[in-house]
PDB file of C-alpha atoms and ligand atoms in Angstrom:
ATOM      1  CA  UNK A   1      34.064   1.314  -4.482  1.00 47.00           C
ATOM      2  CA  UNK A   2      31.635  -0.950  -5.929  1.00 48.00           C
ATOM      3  CA  UNK A   3      29.097  -2.958  -3.616  1.00 50.00           C
ATOM      4  CA  UNK A   4      28.040  -6.181  -5.219  1.00 47.00           C
ATOM      5  CA  UNK A   5      24.541  -6.721  -3.579  1.00 51.00           C
ATOM      6  CA  UNK A   6      21.930  -8.115  -5.613  1.00 49.00           C
ATOM      7  CA  UNK A   7      19.748 -10.293  -3.750  1.00 56.00           C
ATOM      8  CA  UNK A   8      18.424 -12.398  -6.254  1.00 60.00           C
ATOM      9  CA  UNK A   9      15.147 -13.191  -4.115  1.00 64.00           C
ATOM     10  CA  UNK A  10      14.411  -9.313  -4.397  1.00 69.00           C
ATOM     11  CA  UNK A  11      11.686 -10.199  -6.913  1.00 75.00           C
ATOM     12  CA  UNK A  12      10.189 -12.909  -5.004  1.00 78.00           C
ATOM     13  CA  UNK A  13      10.194 -11.218  -1.557  1.00 77.00           C
ATOM     14  CA  UNK A  14       8.479  -7.981  -2.797  1.00 81.00           C
ATOM     15  CA  UNK A  15       5.594  -9.977  -4.286  1.00 84.00           C
ATOM     16  CA  UNK A  16       5.410 -11.746  -1.089  1.00 84.00           C
ATOM     17  CA  UNK A  17       5.465  -8.646   1.060  1.00 86.00           C
ATOM     18  CA  UNK A  18       3.208  -7.206  -1.436  1.00 89.00           C
ATOM     19  CA  UNK A  19       0.704 -10.052  -0.605  1.00 89.00           C
ATOM     20  CA  UNK A  20       1.047 -10.267   2.881  1.00 90.00           C
ATOM     21  CA  UNK A  21       0.282  -6.596   3.230  1.00 92.00           C
ATOM     22  CA  UNK A  22      -3.311  -7.133   2.109  1.00 92.00           C
ATOM     23  CA  UNK A  23      -3.533  -9.111   5.842  1.00 92.00           C
ATOM     24  CA  UNK A  24      -2.302  -6.331   7.662  1.00 94.00           C
ATOM     25  CA  UNK A  25      -3.884  -3.239   9.563  1.00 95.00           C
ATOM     26  CA  UNK A  26      -0.279  -1.254  10.660  1.00 96.00           C
ATOM     27  CA  UNK A  27       3.413  -1.806   9.164  1.00 96.00           C
ATOM     28  CA  UNK A  28       6.013  -1.321  11.574  1.00 96.00           C
ATOM     29  CA  UNK A  29       9.046   0.055   9.437  1.00 95.00           C
ATOM     30  CA  UNK A  30      12.524  -0.510  11.282  1.00 96.00           C
ATOM     31  CA  UNK A  31      15.393   1.462  10.339  1.00 97.00           C
ATOM     32  CA  UNK A  32      18.539   1.966  12.108  1.00 98.00           C
ATOM     33  CA  UNK A  33      18.656   5.069  14.082  1.00 98.00           C
ATOM     34  CA  UNK A  34      21.752   5.912  12.608  1.00 98.00           C
ATOM     35  CA  UNK A  35      21.077   5.910   9.271  1.00 97.00           C
ATOM     36  CA  UNK A  36      16.975   6.668   8.898  1.00 96.00           C
ATOM     37  CA  UNK A  37      17.128   7.520   5.367  1.00 94.00           C
ATOM     38  CA  UNK A  38      19.760   4.807   4.050  1.00 94.00           C
ATOM     39  CA  UNK A  39      17.321   2.356   5.565  1.00 94.00           C
ATOM     40  CA  UNK A  40      14.455   2.884   3.591  1.00 89.00           C
ATOM     41  CA  UNK A  41      12.905   1.796   0.233  1.00 85.00           C
ATOM     42  CA  UNK A  42      11.028   4.004  -1.518  1.00 84.00           C
ATOM     43  CA  UNK A  43       9.929   1.215  -3.513  1.00 83.00           C
ATOM     44  CA  UNK A  44       8.670  -1.052  -0.881  1.00 81.00           C
ATOM     45  CA  UNK A  45       7.235   2.312   1.142  1.00 85.00           C
ATOM     46  CA  UNK A  46       5.045   2.676  -2.113  1.00 88.00           C
ATOM     47  CA  UNK A  47       3.804  -0.664  -1.999  1.00 89.00           C
ATOM     48  CA  UNK A  48       2.672   0.379   1.836  1.00 90.00           C
ATOM     49  CA  UNK A  49       1.159   3.478   1.193  1.00 90.00           C
ATOM     50  CA  UNK A  50      -2.058   2.562   1.556  1.00 91.00           C
ATOM     51  CA  UNK A  51      -1.458   1.012   5.154  1.00 93.00           C
ATOM     52  CA  UNK A  52      -0.571   2.950   8.421  1.00 94.00           C
ATOM     53  CA  UNK A  53       3.120   2.706   9.144  1.00 95.00           C
ATOM     54  CA  UNK A  54       4.977   3.294  11.998  1.00 97.00           C
ATOM     55  CA  UNK A  55       8.393   4.139  11.376  1.00 96.00           C
ATOM     56  CA  UNK A  56      10.673   2.912  14.406  1.00 98.00           C
ATOM     57  CA  UNK A  57      14.086   4.035  14.488  1.00 98.00           C
ATOM     58  CA  UNK A  58      15.819   1.266  16.469  1.00 98.00           C
ATOM     59  CA  UNK A  59      19.273   1.199  17.636  1.00 98.00           C
ATOM     60  CA  UNK A  60      18.864   4.543  19.063  1.00 98.00           C
ATOM     61  CA  UNK A  61      21.104   3.741  22.003  1.00 98.00           C
ATOM     62  CA  UNK A  62      24.039   3.874  19.167  1.00 98.00           C
ATOM     63  CA  UNK A  63      22.944   7.086  17.415  1.00 98.00           C
ATOM     64  CA  UNK A  64      23.545  10.625  17.814  1.00 97.00           C
ATOM     65  CA  UNK A  65      20.518  11.795  20.625  1.00 97.00           C
ATOM     66  CA  UNK A  66      20.537  15.286  19.107  1.00 97.00           C
ATOM     67  CA  UNK A  67      20.242  13.807  15.258  1.00 97.00           C
ATOM     68  CA  UNK A  68      17.615  11.389  16.330  1.00 98.00           C
ATOM     69  CA  UNK A  69      15.618  14.240  18.422  1.00 98.00           C
ATOM     70  CA  UNK A  70      15.604  16.062  14.753  1.00 97.00           C
ATOM     71  CA  UNK A  71      14.912  13.520  12.507  1.00 97.00           C
ATOM     72  CA  UNK A  72      11.916  12.828  14.900  1.00 98.00           C
ATOM     73  CA  UNK A  73      11.073  16.052  14.538  1.00 97.00           C
ATOM     74  CA  UNK A  74      10.874  16.166  10.878  1.00 96.00           C
ATOM     75  CA  UNK A  75       9.096  12.954  10.446  1.00 94.00           C
ATOM     76  CA  UNK A  76       6.300  14.126  13.223  1.00 96.00           C
ATOM     77  CA  UNK A  77       5.818  17.486  11.247  1.00 96.00           C
ATOM     78  CA  UNK A  78       5.345  15.489   8.146  1.00 92.00           C
ATOM     79  CA  UNK A  79       2.161  13.815  10.007  1.00 93.00           C
ATOM     80  CA  UNK A  80       4.499  10.833  10.088  1.00 93.00           C
ATOM     81  CA  UNK A  81       4.294   8.057  12.998  1.00 96.00           C
ATOM     82  CA  UNK A  82       7.806   7.546  14.214  1.00 97.00           C
ATOM     83  CA  UNK A  83       9.700   6.337  17.533  1.00 98.00           C
ATOM     84  CA  UNK A  84      13.007   5.804  18.647  1.00 98.00           C
ATOM     85  CA  UNK A  85      13.688   2.647  20.418  1.00 98.00           C
ATOM     86  CA  UNK A  86      16.302   0.470  21.917  1.00 98.00           C
ATOM     87  CA  UNK A  87      15.091  -2.942  21.355  1.00 96.00           C
ATOM     88  CA  UNK A  88      17.954  -4.685  23.475  1.00 95.00           C
ATOM     89  CA  UNK A  89      16.479  -2.973  26.563  1.00 95.00           C
ATOM     90  CA  UNK A  90      12.825  -2.340  25.971  1.00 95.00           C
ATOM     91  CA  UNK A  91      13.285   1.247  25.777  1.00 97.00           C
ATOM     92  CA  UNK A  92      10.792   2.979  23.712  1.00 98.00           C
ATOM     93  CA  UNK A  93       8.927   0.480  23.092  1.00 96.00           C
ATOM     94  CA  UNK A  94       5.841   1.301  25.430  1.00 95.00           C
ATOM     95  CA  UNK A  95       5.354   4.315  23.284  1.00 97.00           C
ATOM     96  CA  UNK A  96       5.499   1.964  20.031  1.00 98.00           C
ATOM     97  CA  UNK A  97       2.439   0.116  21.817  1.00 96.00           C
ATOM     98  CA  UNK A  98       0.696   3.202  22.680  1.00 97.00           C
ATOM     99  CA  UNK A  99       0.978   4.596  18.860  1.00 97.00           C
ATOM    100  CA  UNK A 100      -0.014   1.236  17.572  1.00 97.00           C
ATOM    101  CA  UNK A 101      -3.289   1.345  20.185  1.00 96.00           C
ATOM    102  CA  UNK A 102      -3.956   5.116  18.843  1.00 96.00           C
ATOM    103  CA  UNK A 103      -3.356   4.029  14.987  1.00 95.00           C
ATOM    104  CA  UNK A 104      -6.035   1.378  15.153  1.00 96.00           C
ATOM    105  CA  UNK A 105      -8.318   2.950  17.173  1.00 95.00           C
ATOM    106  CA  UNK A 106     -10.542   4.416  14.370  1.00 92.00           C
ATOM    107  CA  UNK A 107     -10.590   0.731  13.152  1.00 91.00           C
ATOM    108  CA  UNK A 108     -12.010   0.044  16.555  1.00 92.00           C
ATOM    109  CA  UNK A 109     -14.690   1.858  16.849  1.00 94.00           C
ATOM    110  CA  UNK A 110     -15.601   1.370  13.333  1.00 93.00           C
ATOM    111  CA  UNK A 111     -15.788  -2.632  14.322  1.00 92.00           C
ATOM    112  CA  UNK A 112     -17.860  -1.419  16.995  1.00 93.00           C
ATOM    113  CA  UNK A 113     -20.285   0.654  15.432  1.00 96.00           C
ATOM    114  CA  UNK A 114     -20.954  -2.081  12.750  1.00 96.00           C
ATOM    115  CA  UNK A 115     -21.448  -4.773  15.878  1.00 95.00           C
ATOM    116  CA  UNK A 116     -18.893  -6.818  14.730  1.00 93.00           C
ATOM    117  CA  UNK A 117     -16.400  -8.679  17.090  1.00 90.00           C
ATOM    118  CA  UNK A 118     -13.181  -6.566  18.091  1.00 90.00           C
ATOM    119  CA  UNK A 119     -10.515  -8.438  16.595  1.00 91.00           C
ATOM    120  CA  UNK A 120      -6.193  -7.827  17.730  1.00 93.00           C
ATOM    121  CA  UNK A 121      -4.753  -5.040  15.424  1.00 95.00           C
ATOM    122  CA  UNK A 122      -2.889  -7.222  12.843  1.00 94.00           C
ATOM    123  CA  UNK A 123       0.592  -6.154  12.282  1.00 95.00           C
ATOM    124  CA  UNK A 124       3.997  -6.784   9.838  1.00 94.00           C
ATOM    125  CA  UNK A 125       7.228  -5.928  11.109  1.00 93.00           C
ATOM    126  CA  UNK A 126       9.827  -4.594   7.811  1.00 92.00           C
ATOM    127  CA  UNK A 127      13.110  -3.794   7.723  1.00 92.00           C
ATOM    128  CA  UNK A 128      16.548  -4.415   6.309  1.00 90.00           C
ATOM    129  CA  UNK A 129      18.366  -7.529   7.132  1.00 89.00           C
ATOM    130  CA  UNK A 130      20.351  -7.157  10.915  1.00 93.00           C
ATOM    131  CA  UNK A 131      18.159  -3.665  12.069  1.00 95.00           C
ATOM    132  CA  UNK A 132      17.098  -5.506  14.713  1.00 94.00           C
ATOM    133  CA  UNK A 133      13.238  -7.244  13.648  1.00 92.00           C
ATOM    134  CA  UNK A 134      13.888 -10.162  15.577  1.00 90.00           C
ATOM    135  CA  UNK A 135      14.756  -7.987  18.824  1.00 92.00           C
ATOM    136  CA  UNK A 136      12.523  -5.771  18.576  1.00 93.00           C
ATOM    137  CA  UNK A 137       9.960  -8.632  18.342  1.00 90.00           C
ATOM    138  CA  UNK A 138      10.830 -10.189  21.559  1.00 88.00           C
ATOM    139  CA  UNK A 139      10.598  -6.741  23.162  1.00 90.00           C
ATOM    140  CA  UNK A 140       7.197  -6.497  22.265  1.00 89.00           C
ATOM    141  CA  UNK A 141       5.967  -9.582  23.771  1.00 84.00           C
ATOM    142  CA  UNK A 142       4.011  -8.536  26.713  1.00 62.00           C
ATOM    143  CA  UNK A 143       5.388  -9.669  30.287  1.00 57.00           C
ATOM    144  CA  UNK A 144       2.559 -12.660  30.413  1.00 51.00           C
ATOM    145  CA  UNK A 145       3.355 -14.072  26.738  1.00 51.00           C
ATOM    146  CA  UNK A 146       7.028 -14.115  27.315  1.00 41.00           C
ATOM    147  CA  UNK A 147       6.530 -16.485  29.771  1.00 41.00           C
ATOM    148  CA  UNK A 148       4.692 -19.063  27.665  1.00 45.00           C
ATOM    149  CA  UNK A 149       6.428 -18.054  24.501  1.00 46.00           C
ATOM    150  CA  UNK A 150       4.589 -16.353  21.682  1.00 49.00           C
ATOM    151  CA  UNK A 151       1.511 -18.789  20.630  1.00 51.00           C
ATOM    152  CA  UNK A 152      -0.422 -19.004  17.450  1.00 47.00           C
ATOM    153  CA  UNK A 153      -3.201 -16.664  16.937  1.00 45.00           C
ATOM    154  CA  UNK A 154      -6.271 -18.338  17.099  1.00 45.00           C
ATOM    155  CA  UNK A 155      -8.037 -16.884  14.309  1.00 44.00           C
ATOM    156  CA  UNK A 156      -5.463 -18.234  11.165  1.00 45.00           C
ATOM    157  CA  UNK A 157      -3.481 -20.914  11.944  1.00 46.00           C
ATOM    158  CA  UNK A 158       0.360 -20.288  11.936  1.00 51.00           C
ATOM    159  CA  UNK A 159       0.158 -17.254  10.149  1.00 74.00           C
ATOM    160  CA  UNK A 160      -0.519 -15.150  12.987  1.00 83.00           C
ATOM    161  CA  UNK A 161       1.531 -14.856  16.506  1.00 85.00           C
ATOM    162  CA  UNK A 162      -0.407 -13.575  19.271  1.00 86.00           C
ATOM    163  CA  UNK A 163       2.217 -10.806  20.984  1.00 87.00           C
ATOM    164  CA  UNK A 164      -0.058  -9.357  23.118  1.00 87.00           C
ATOM    165  CA  UNK A 165      -3.453  -9.490  24.108  1.00 86.00           C
ATOM    166  CA  UNK A 166      -4.482  -7.059  21.454  1.00 90.00           C
ATOM    167  CA  UNK A 167      -2.018  -7.532  18.809  1.00 93.00           C
ATOM    168  CA  UNK A 168      -1.358 -10.565  16.244  1.00 92.00           C
ATOM    169  CA  UNK A 169       1.927 -10.221  14.222  1.00 90.00           C
ATOM    170  CA  UNK A 170       2.713 -11.904  10.561  1.00 87.00           C
ATOM    171  CA  UNK A 171       5.143 -14.715  11.390  1.00 78.00           C
ATOM    172  CA  UNK A 172       7.085 -14.093   8.273  1.00 79.00           C
ATOM    173  CA  UNK A 173       8.972 -10.429   8.772  1.00 78.00           C
ATOM    174  CA  UNK A 174       9.184  -8.270   5.802  1.00 83.00           C
ATOM    175  CA  UNK A 175      12.441  -8.566   4.832  1.00 81.00           C
ATOM    176  CA  UNK A 176      13.266  -5.137   3.063  1.00 81.00           C
ATOM    177  CA  UNK A 177      16.733  -4.340   1.339  1.00 80.00           C
ATOM    178  CA  UNK A 178      17.995  -0.883   0.748  1.00 82.00           C
ATOM    179  CA  UNK A 179      17.980   1.032  -2.623  1.00 81.00           C
ATOM    180  CA  UNK A 180      21.466   1.676  -2.814  1.00 86.00           C
ATOM    181  CA  UNK A 181      21.859   5.098  -4.866  1.00 87.00           C
ATOM    182  CA  UNK A 182      25.467   6.068  -3.892  1.00 92.00           C
ATOM    183  CA  UNK A 183      28.534   5.207  -3.000  1.00 94.00           C
ATOM    184  CA  UNK A 184      28.489   6.887   0.628  1.00 95.00           C
ATOM    185  CA  UNK A 185      25.022   4.907   1.125  1.00 94.00           C
ATOM    186  CA  UNK A 186      26.595   1.856   0.171  1.00 94.00           C
ATOM    187  CA  UNK A 187      29.589   2.673   2.908  1.00 96.00           C
ATOM    188  CA  UNK A 188      26.958   3.457   5.345  1.00 97.00           C
ATOM    189  CA  UNK A 189      25.281   0.407   4.997  1.00 96.00           C
ATOM    190  CA  UNK A 190      28.335  -1.789   5.304  1.00 96.00           C
ATOM    191  CA  UNK A 191      29.471  -0.076   8.036  1.00 97.00           C
ATOM    192  CA  UNK A 192      25.817  -0.940   9.427  1.00 97.00           C
ATOM    193  CA  UNK A 193      26.300  -4.496   8.934  1.00 95.00           C
ATOM    194  CA  UNK A 194      22.995  -4.292   6.857  1.00 93.00           C
ATOM    195  CA  UNK A 195      24.630  -5.344   3.622  1.00 90.00           C
ATOM    196  CA  UNK A 196      26.868  -8.601   3.871  1.00 85.00           C
ATOM    197  CA  UNK A 197      30.519  -8.718   4.397  1.00 87.00           C
ATOM    198  CA  UNK A 198      31.120 -10.450   1.020  1.00 87.00           C
ATOM    199  CA  UNK A 199      29.850  -7.399  -0.908  1.00 87.00           C
ATOM    200  CA  UNK A 200      32.300  -4.923   0.326  1.00 92.00           C
ATOM    201  CA  UNK A 201      36.007  -3.742   1.453  1.00 95.00           C
ATOM    202  CA  UNK A 202      36.561  -3.661   4.886  1.00 97.00           C
ATOM    203  CA  UNK A 203      39.519  -1.324   4.194  1.00 97.00           C
ATOM    204  CA  UNK A 204      37.777   1.123   2.171  1.00 97.00           C
ATOM    205  CA  UNK A 205      35.210   0.737   4.392  1.00 98.00           C
ATOM    206  CA  UNK A 206      37.353   1.849   7.492  1.00 98.00           C
ATOM    207  CA  UNK A 207      38.656   4.712   5.586  1.00 97.00           C
ATOM    208  CA  UNK A 208      35.076   5.870   5.048  1.00 97.00           C
ATOM    209  CA  UNK A 209      34.823   5.286   9.233  1.00 97.00           C
ATOM    210  CA  UNK A 210      37.706   7.456   9.527  1.00 95.00           C
ATOM    211  CA  UNK A 211      36.337  10.365   7.704  1.00 95.00           C
ATOM    212  CA  UNK A 212      33.087  10.301   9.665  1.00 96.00           C
ATOM    213  CA  UNK A 213      35.022  10.060  12.794  1.00 94.00           C
ATOM    214  CA  UNK A 214      37.272  13.286  12.033  1.00 91.00           C
ATOM    215  CA  UNK A 215      33.931  14.997  11.449  1.00 92.00           C
ATOM    216  CA  UNK A 216      31.835  13.765  14.264  1.00 92.00           C
ATOM    217  CA  UNK A 217      33.972  12.509  16.892  1.00 91.00           C
ATOM    218  CA  UNK A 218      37.722  13.375  16.514  1.00 89.00           C
ATOM    219  CA  UNK A 219      38.258  13.420  20.426  1.00 90.00           C
ATOM    220  CA  UNK A 220      36.687  10.087  21.328  1.00 90.00           C
ATOM    221  CA  UNK A 221      38.418   8.639  18.574  1.00 89.00           C
ATOM    222  CA  UNK A 222      41.637  10.221  19.007  1.00 90.00           C
ATOM    223  CA  UNK A 223      41.376   8.936  23.032  1.00 92.00           C
ATOM    224  CA  UNK A 224      40.082   5.528  22.053  1.00 94.00           C
ATOM    225  CA  UNK A 225      43.068   4.696  19.665  1.00 92.00           C
ATOM    226  CA  UNK A 226      45.403   6.792  22.285  1.00 91.00           C
ATOM    227  CA  UNK A 227      46.730   8.896  19.145  1.00 88.00           C
ATOM    228  CA  UNK A 228      48.902  11.980  20.195  1.00 84.00           C
ATOM    229  CA  UNK A 229      48.478  13.799  16.676  1.00 77.00           C
ATOM    230  CA  UNK A 230      46.713  12.544  13.879  1.00 72.00           C
ATOM    231  CA  UNK A 231      47.911  13.072   9.933  1.00 80.00           C
ATOM    232  CA  UNK A 232      45.717  13.903   7.324  1.00 84.00           C
ATOM    233  CA  UNK A 233      46.616  10.990   5.287  1.00 91.00           C
ATOM    234  CA  UNK A 234      43.782   8.299   6.333  1.00 92.00           C
ATOM    235  CA  UNK A 235      46.139   5.692   4.954  1.00 94.00           C
ATOM    236  CA  UNK A 236      48.833   6.585   6.836  1.00 94.00           C
ATOM    237  CA  UNK A 237      46.648   7.091  10.252  1.00 92.00           C
ATOM    238  CA  UNK A 238      45.441   3.360   9.829  1.00 94.00           C
ATOM    239  CA  UNK A 239      48.962   2.511  10.047  1.00 94.00           C
ATOM    240  CA  UNK A 240      49.862   4.043  12.805  1.00 93.00           C
ATOM    241  CA  UNK A 241      46.284   2.826  14.579  1.00 94.00           C
ATOM    242  CA  UNK A 242      47.942  -0.569  13.325  1.00 95.00           C
ATOM    243  CA  UNK A 243      51.209  -0.323  15.274  1.00 93.00           C
ATOM    244  CA  UNK A 244      49.771   1.277  18.170  1.00 92.00           C
ATOM    245  CA  UNK A 245      47.235  -1.964  18.880  1.00 93.00           C
ATOM    246  CA  UNK A 246      50.061  -4.429  17.742  1.00 94.00           C
ATOM    247  CA  UNK A 247      48.121  -5.411  14.582  1.00 96.00           C
ATOM    248  CA  UNK A 248      51.317  -6.715  12.759  1.00 96.00           C
ATOM    249  CA  UNK A 249      51.793  -9.091  10.265  1.00 94.00           C
ATOM    250  CA  UNK A 250      55.045 -11.134  10.273  1.00 90.00           C
ATOM    251  CA  UNK A 251      58.036  -9.398   9.898  1.00 92.00           C
ATOM    252  CA  UNK A 252      56.549  -6.544  12.194  1.00 92.00           C
ATOM    253  CA  UNK A 253      55.167  -4.351   9.314  1.00 96.00           C
ATOM    254  CA  UNK A 254      51.533  -2.836   9.937  1.00 96.00           C
ATOM    255  CA  UNK A 255      48.666  -4.686   9.234  1.00 97.00           C
ATOM    256  CA  UNK A 256      45.776  -2.309   8.609  1.00 96.00           C
ATOM    257  CA  UNK A 257      43.330  -4.920   6.982  1.00 96.00           C
ATOM    258  CA  UNK A 258      43.470  -6.131  10.556  1.00 97.00           C
ATOM    259  CA  UNK A 259      42.767  -2.535  12.068  1.00 97.00           C
ATOM    260  CA  UNK A 260      40.291  -1.766   9.795  1.00 98.00           C
ATOM    261  CA  UNK A 261      38.078  -5.196  10.669  1.00 97.00           C
ATOM    262  CA  UNK A 262      38.621  -4.040  14.237  1.00 97.00           C
ATOM    263  CA  UNK A 263      37.777  -0.444  13.847  1.00 97.00           C
ATOM    264  CA  UNK A 264      34.583  -1.584  12.049  1.00 98.00           C
ATOM    265  CA  UNK A 265      33.440  -3.812  14.754  1.00 97.00           C
ATOM    266  CA  UNK A 266      34.505  -0.683  17.577  1.00 97.00           C
ATOM    267  CA  UNK A 267      31.878   1.036  15.422  1.00 97.00           C
ATOM    268  CA  UNK A 268      29.290  -1.405  15.663  1.00 97.00           C
ATOM    269  CA  UNK A 269      29.568  -2.142  19.806  1.00 96.00           C
ATOM    270  CA  UNK A 270      29.361   1.804  20.287  1.00 96.00           C
ATOM    271  CA  UNK A 271      33.131   2.085  21.531  1.00 96.00           C
ATOM    272  CA  UNK A 272      33.613   4.823  19.216  1.00 96.00           C
ATOM    273  CA  UNK A 273      30.580   6.996  20.666  1.00 95.00           C
ATOM    274  CA  UNK A 274      26.739   7.325  18.938  1.00 97.00           C
ATOM    275  CA  UNK A 275      27.201   8.482  15.962  1.00 97.00           C
ATOM    276  CA  UNK A 276      24.613   8.940  13.183  1.00 98.00           C
ATOM    277  CA  UNK A 277      25.843   8.626   9.729  1.00 98.00           C
ATOM    278  CA  UNK A 278      22.381  10.441   7.681  1.00 97.00           C
ATOM    279  CA  UNK A 279      22.901  14.102   7.919  1.00 93.00           C
ATOM    280  CA  UNK A 280      19.478  15.873   7.945  1.00 84.00           C
ATOM    281  CA  UNK A 281      17.766  16.421   4.704  1.00 80.00           C
TER     282      UNK A 281
HETATM  283  N1  LIG B   1      22.733  -1.730  20.153  1.00 63.62           N
HETATM  284  C1  LIG B   1      21.417  -2.051  19.823  1.00 63.62           C
HETATM  285  N2  LIG B   1      21.525  -3.148  19.272  1.00 63.62           N
HETATM  286  C2  LIG B   1      20.476  -4.071  18.743  1.00 63.62           C
HETATM  287  C3  LIG B   1      19.343  -3.297  18.966  1.00 63.62           C
HETATM  288  N3  LIG B   1      18.166  -4.215  18.222  1.00 63.62           N
HETATM  289  C4  LIG B   1      19.074  -4.978  17.842  1.00 63.62           C
HETATM  290  N4  LIG B   1      19.826  -5.234  18.072  1.00 63.62           N
HETATM  291  C5  LIG B   1      21.349  -6.273  17.688  1.00 63.62           C
HETATM  292  O1  LIG B   1      21.443  -6.006  16.448  1.00 63.62           O
HETATM  293  C6  LIG B   1      21.588  -7.369  15.939  1.00 63.62           C
HETATM  294  C7  LIG B   1      20.653  -7.660  14.670  1.00 63.62           C
HETATM  295  O2  LIG B   1      19.091  -7.988  15.567  1.00 63.62           O
HETATM  296  P1  LIG B   1      18.518  -8.854  14.681  1.00 63.62           P
HETATM  297  O3  LIG B   1      16.635  -9.020  15.911  1.00 63.62           O
HETATM  298  O4  LIG B   1      18.462 -10.398  14.773  1.00 63.62           O
HETATM  299  O5  LIG B   1      18.190  -8.231  13.228  1.00 63.62           O
HETATM  300  P2  LIG B   1      16.823  -9.036  12.139  1.00 63.62           P
HETATM  301  O6  LIG B   1      17.874  -9.411  11.379  1.00 63.62           O
HETATM  302  O7  LIG B   1      16.465  -7.387  11.840  1.00 63.62           O
HETATM  303  O8  LIG B   1      16.269  -9.737  12.540  1.00 63.62           O
HETATM  304  C8  LIG B   1      21.887  -8.661  16.959  1.00 63.62           C
HETATM  305  O9  LIG B   1      23.359  -8.314  17.427  1.00 63.62           O
HETATM  306  C9  LIG B   1      21.018  -7.726  18.122  1.00 63.62           C
HETATM  307  O10 LIG B   1      21.440  -7.664  19.545  1.00 63.62           O
HETATM  308  C10 LIG B   1      19.055  -2.293  19.954  1.00 63.62           C
HETATM  309  O11 LIG B   1      17.776  -1.498  19.814  1.00 63.62           O
HETATM  310  N5  LIG B   1      20.542  -1.882  20.121  1.00 63.62           N
HETATM  311 MG1  LIG B   2      15.942 -11.911  12.804  1.00 63.62          MG
END
């Protein structure tokens, strides 16, 4: 399968991020907790190498908790800041705030020592499409601020949004694109709704999903689709699910394309359990 995903604005986006990075203290890099490795872009992380980075494993509620724990363990062991978050519920956001404050502390002390005004920490949020940047931002906005809505920072006009008393956020999020290095990675990103739906075949993504389900969640999968036993043949299996679900074309034949779309949306909604697609390195 070929993933046709070459955003024409990539070069400009990269340049914008490079410029904007100069203005921030800390970069909050959002990745999908179900594929923390596949969502990253090493080139862009290289651009941000002189900044403090906090990796946020978002959509933690949809990922396998054991896998998330292992990923966090590895990242922490490498000395990276990493926090698992559910932005919809605001879970983990307080920890992010604490990690930000801790990461800014040395700069704050430095300002104090030099008799300079303590200014709010300046943040940039980056991540691939649909990873939850906007949702995360809303959850970061302090309660008090939420009532009045984010307001422009006092210092730099429209460019900054004061999200909390002690934090300003660049108003244009750094939109990253994943670096797609293998067919499997492309399939993962398609399944996670990170690459546009015109760039992949749902049927092929569903076949990949079936493979993942067989390995990771055979029971949930079998009971969710009410399958008594499963064949080894995934194309056949897709047809069986079509029949069970009443996904039929005129004439009563199974409509596996429709089933493919349904299964992908079941996965995305978490109906098939908490499944992490990336394996530990
Ligand atoms: N289950 C779950 N869904 C989330 C989470 N964060 C964001 N979403 C959903 O993911 C979709 C994309 O979120 P959005 O904030 O628009 O992503 P953006 O493109 O990075 O700004 C929306 O449907 C959100 O409701 C999360 O932590 N858990
Ligand atoms: Mg957004």
